PDB file of N, CA and C in Angstrom:
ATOM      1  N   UNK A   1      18.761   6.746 120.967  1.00 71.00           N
ATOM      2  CA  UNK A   1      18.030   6.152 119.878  1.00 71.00           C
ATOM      3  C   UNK A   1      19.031   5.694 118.823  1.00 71.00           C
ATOM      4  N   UNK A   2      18.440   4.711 118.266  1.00 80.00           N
ATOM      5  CA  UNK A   2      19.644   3.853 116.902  1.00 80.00           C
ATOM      6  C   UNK A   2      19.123   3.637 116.077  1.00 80.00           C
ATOM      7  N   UNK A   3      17.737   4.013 115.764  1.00 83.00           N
ATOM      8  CA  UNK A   3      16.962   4.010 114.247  1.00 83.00           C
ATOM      9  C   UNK A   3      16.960   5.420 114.309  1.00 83.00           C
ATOM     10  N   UNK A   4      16.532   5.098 112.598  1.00 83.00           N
ATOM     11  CA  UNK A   4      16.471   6.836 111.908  1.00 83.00           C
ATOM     12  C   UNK A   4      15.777   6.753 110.614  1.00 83.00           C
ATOM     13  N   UNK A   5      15.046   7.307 110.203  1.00 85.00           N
ATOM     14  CA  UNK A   5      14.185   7.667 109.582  1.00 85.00           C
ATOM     15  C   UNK A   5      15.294   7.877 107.969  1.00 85.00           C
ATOM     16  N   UNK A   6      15.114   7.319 107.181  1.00 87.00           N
ATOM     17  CA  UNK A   6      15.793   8.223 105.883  1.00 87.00           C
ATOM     18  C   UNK A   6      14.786   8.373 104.540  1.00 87.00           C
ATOM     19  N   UNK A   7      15.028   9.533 104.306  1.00 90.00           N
ATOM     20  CA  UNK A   7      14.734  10.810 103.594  1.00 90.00           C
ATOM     21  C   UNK A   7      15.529  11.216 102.448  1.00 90.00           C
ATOM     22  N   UNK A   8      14.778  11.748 101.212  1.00 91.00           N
ATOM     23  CA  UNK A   8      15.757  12.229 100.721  1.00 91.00           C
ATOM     24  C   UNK A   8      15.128  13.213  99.688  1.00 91.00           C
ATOM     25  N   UNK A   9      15.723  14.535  99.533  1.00 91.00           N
ATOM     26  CA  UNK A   9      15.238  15.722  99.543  1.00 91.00           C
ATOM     27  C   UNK A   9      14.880  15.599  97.953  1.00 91.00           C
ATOM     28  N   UNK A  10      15.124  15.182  97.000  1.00 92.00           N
ATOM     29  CA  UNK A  10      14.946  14.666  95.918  1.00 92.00           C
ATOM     30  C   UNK A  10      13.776  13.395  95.595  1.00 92.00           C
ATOM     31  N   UNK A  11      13.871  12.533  96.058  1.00 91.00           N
ATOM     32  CA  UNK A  11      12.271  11.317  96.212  1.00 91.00           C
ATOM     33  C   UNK A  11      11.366  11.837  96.797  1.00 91.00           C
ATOM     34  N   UNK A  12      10.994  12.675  98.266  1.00 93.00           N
ATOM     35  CA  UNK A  12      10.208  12.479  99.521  1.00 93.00           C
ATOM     36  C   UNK A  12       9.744  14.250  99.275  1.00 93.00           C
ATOM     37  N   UNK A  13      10.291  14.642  98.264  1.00 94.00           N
ATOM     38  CA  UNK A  13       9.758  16.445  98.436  1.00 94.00           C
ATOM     39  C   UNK A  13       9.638  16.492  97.499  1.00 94.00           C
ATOM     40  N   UNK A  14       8.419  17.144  97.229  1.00 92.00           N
ATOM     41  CA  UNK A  14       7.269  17.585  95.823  1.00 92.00           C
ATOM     42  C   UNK A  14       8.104  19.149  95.736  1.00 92.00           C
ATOM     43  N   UNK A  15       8.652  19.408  94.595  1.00 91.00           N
ATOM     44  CA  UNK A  15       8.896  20.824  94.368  1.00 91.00           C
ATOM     45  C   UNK A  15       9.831  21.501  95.503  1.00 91.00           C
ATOM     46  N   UNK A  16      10.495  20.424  95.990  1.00 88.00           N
ATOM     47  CA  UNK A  16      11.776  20.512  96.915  1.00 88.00           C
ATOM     48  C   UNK A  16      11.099  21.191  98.183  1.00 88.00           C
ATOM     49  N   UNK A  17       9.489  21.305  98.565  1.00 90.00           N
ATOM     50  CA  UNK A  17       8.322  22.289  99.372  1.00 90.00           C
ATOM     51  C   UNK A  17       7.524  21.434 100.204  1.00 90.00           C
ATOM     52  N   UNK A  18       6.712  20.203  99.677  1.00 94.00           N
ATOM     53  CA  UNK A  18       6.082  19.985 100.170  1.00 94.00           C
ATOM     54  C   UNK A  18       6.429  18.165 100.482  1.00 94.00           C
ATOM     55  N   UNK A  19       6.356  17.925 101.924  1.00 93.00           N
ATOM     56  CA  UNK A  19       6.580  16.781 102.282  1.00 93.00           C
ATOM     57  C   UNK A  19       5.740  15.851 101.638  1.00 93.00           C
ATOM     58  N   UNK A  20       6.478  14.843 100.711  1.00 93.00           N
ATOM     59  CA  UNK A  20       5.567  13.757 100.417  1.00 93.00           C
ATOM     60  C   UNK A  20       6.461  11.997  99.980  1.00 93.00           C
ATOM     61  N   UNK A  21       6.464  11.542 101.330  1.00 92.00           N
ATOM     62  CA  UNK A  21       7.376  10.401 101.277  1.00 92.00           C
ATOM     63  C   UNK A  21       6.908   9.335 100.575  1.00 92.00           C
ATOM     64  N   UNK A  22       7.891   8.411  99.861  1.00 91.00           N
ATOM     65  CA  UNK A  22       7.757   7.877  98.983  1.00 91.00           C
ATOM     66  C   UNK A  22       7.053   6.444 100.235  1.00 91.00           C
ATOM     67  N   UNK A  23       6.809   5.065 100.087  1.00 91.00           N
ATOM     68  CA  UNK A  23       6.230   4.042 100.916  1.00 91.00           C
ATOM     69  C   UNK A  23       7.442   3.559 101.583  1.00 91.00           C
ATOM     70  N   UNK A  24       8.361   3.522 100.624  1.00 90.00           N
ATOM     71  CA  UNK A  24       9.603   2.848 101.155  1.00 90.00           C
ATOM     72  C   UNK A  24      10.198   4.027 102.340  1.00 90.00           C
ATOM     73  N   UNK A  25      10.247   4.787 102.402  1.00 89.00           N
ATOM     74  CA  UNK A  25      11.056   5.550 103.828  1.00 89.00           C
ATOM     75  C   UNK A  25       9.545   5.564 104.423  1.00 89.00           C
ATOM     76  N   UNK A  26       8.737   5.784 104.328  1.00 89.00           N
ATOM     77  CA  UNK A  26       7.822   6.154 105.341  1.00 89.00           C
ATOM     78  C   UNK A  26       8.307   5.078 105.894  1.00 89.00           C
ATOM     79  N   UNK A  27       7.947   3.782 105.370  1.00 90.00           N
ATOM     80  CA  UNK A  27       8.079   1.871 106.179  1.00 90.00           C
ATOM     81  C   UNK A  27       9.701   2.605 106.560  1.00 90.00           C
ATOM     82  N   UNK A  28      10.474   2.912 106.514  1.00 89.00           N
ATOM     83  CA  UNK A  28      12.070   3.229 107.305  1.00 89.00           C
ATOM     84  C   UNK A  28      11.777   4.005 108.501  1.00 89.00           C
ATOM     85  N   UNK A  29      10.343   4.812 109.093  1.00 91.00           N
ATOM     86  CA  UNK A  29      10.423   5.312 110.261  1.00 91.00           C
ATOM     87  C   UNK A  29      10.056   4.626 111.197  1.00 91.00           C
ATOM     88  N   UNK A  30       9.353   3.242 110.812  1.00 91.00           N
ATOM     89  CA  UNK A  30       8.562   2.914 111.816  1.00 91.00           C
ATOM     90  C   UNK A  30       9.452   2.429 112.718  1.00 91.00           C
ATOM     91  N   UNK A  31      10.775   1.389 112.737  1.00 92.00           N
ATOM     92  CA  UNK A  31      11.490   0.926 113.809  1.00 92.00           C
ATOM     93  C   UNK A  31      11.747   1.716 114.595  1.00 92.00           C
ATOM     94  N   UNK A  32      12.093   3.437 113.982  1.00 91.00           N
ATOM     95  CA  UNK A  32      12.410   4.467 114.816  1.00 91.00           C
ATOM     96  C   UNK A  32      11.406   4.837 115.750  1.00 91.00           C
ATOM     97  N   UNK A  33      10.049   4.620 115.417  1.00 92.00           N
ATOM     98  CA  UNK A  33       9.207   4.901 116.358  1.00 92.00           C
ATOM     99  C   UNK A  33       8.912   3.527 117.555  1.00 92.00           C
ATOM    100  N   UNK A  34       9.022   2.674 117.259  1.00 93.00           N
ATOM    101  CA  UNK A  34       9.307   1.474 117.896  1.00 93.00           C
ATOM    102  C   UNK A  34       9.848   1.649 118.838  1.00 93.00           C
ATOM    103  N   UNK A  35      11.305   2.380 118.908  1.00 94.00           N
ATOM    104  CA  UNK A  35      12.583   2.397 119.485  1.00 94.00           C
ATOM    105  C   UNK A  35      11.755   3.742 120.615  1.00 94.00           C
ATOM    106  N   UNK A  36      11.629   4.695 119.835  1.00 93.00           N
ATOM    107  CA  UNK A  36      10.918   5.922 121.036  1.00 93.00           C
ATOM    108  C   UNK A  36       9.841   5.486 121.617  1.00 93.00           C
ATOM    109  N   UNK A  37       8.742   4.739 121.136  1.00 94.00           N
ATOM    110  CA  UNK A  37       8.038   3.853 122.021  1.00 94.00           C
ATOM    111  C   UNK A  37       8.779   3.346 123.491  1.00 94.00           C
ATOM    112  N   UNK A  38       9.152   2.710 123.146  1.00 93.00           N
ATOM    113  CA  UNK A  38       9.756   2.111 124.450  1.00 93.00           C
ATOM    114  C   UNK A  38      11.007   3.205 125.146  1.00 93.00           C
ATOM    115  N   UNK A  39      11.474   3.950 124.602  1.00 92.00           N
ATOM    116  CA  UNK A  39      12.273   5.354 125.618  1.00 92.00           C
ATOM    117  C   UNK A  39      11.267   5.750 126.518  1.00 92.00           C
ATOM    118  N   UNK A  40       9.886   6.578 125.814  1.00 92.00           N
ATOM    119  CA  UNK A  40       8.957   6.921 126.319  1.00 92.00           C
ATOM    120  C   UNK A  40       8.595   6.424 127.752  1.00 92.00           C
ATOM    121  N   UNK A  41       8.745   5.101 127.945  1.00 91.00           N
ATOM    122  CA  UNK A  41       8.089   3.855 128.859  1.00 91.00           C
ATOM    123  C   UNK A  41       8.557   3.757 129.796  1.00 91.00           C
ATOM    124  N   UNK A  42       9.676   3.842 129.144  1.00 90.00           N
ATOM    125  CA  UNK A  42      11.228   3.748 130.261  1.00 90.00           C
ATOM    126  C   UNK A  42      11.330   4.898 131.166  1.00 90.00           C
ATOM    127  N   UNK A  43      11.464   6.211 130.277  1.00 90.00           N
ATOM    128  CA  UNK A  43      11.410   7.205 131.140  1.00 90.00           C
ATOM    129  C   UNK A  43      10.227   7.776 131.787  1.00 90.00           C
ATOM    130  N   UNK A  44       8.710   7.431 131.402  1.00 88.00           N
ATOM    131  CA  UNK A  44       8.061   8.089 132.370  1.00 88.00           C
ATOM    132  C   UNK A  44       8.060   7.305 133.634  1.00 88.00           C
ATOM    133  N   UNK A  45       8.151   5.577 133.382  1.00 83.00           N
ATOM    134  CA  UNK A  45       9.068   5.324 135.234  1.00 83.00           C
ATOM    135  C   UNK A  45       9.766   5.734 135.808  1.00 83.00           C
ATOM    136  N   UNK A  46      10.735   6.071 135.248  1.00 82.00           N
ATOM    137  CA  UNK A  46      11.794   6.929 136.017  1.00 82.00           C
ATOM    138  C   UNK A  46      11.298   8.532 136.574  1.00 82.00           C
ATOM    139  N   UNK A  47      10.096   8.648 135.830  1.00 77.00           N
ATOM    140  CA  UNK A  47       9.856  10.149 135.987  1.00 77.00           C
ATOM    141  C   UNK A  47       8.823  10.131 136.903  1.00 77.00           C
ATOM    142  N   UNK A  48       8.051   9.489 137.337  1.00 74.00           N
ATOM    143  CA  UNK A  48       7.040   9.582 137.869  1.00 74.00           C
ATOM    144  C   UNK A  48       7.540   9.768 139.275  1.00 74.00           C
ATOM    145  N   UNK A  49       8.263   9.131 140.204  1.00 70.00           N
ATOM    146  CA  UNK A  49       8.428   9.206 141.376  1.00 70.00           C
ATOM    147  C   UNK A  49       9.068  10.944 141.604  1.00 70.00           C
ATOM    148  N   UNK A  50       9.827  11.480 140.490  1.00 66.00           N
ATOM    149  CA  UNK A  50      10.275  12.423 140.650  1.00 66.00           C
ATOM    150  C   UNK A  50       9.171  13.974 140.480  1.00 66.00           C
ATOM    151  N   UNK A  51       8.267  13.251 139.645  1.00 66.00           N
ATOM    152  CA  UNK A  51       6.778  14.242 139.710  1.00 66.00           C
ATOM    153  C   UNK A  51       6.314  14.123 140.797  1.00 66.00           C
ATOM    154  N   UNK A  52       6.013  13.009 141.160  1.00 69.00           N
ATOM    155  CA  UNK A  52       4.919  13.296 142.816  1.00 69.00           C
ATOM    156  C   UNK A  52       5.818  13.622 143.631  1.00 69.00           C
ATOM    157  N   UNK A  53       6.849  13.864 144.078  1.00 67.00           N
ATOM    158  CA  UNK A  53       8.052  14.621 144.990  1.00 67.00           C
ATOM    159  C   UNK A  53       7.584  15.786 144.962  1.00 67.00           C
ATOM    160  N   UNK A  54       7.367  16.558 143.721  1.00 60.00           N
ATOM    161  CA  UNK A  54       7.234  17.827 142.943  1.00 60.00           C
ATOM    162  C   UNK A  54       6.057  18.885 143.714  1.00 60.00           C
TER     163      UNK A  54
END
């Protein structure tokens, strides 16, 4: 993976406790999920022939 999510423990955390991201990083995870989207895709082809072997 080559996206990444950024965070920062000061903007995105209420009382340094409770997760609460500002709009701008939330919108910074989505390419990252984009990117695992399609890993996902990739590898359950690869995985499938090796499950029904199983």
């Amino acid at each position: 993976m080559q996206k990444t999510g950024l965070f920062s423990l000061f903007t995105d955390f209420e009382n340094f406790t409770s997760f609460a991201p500002t709009e701008i990083s939330a919108t910074s995870v989505e390419p990252m999920f984009d990117q695992l989207t399609a890993w996902i895709t990739a590898m359950n082809s690869v995985r499938k022939p090796a499950l029904a072997d199983a």
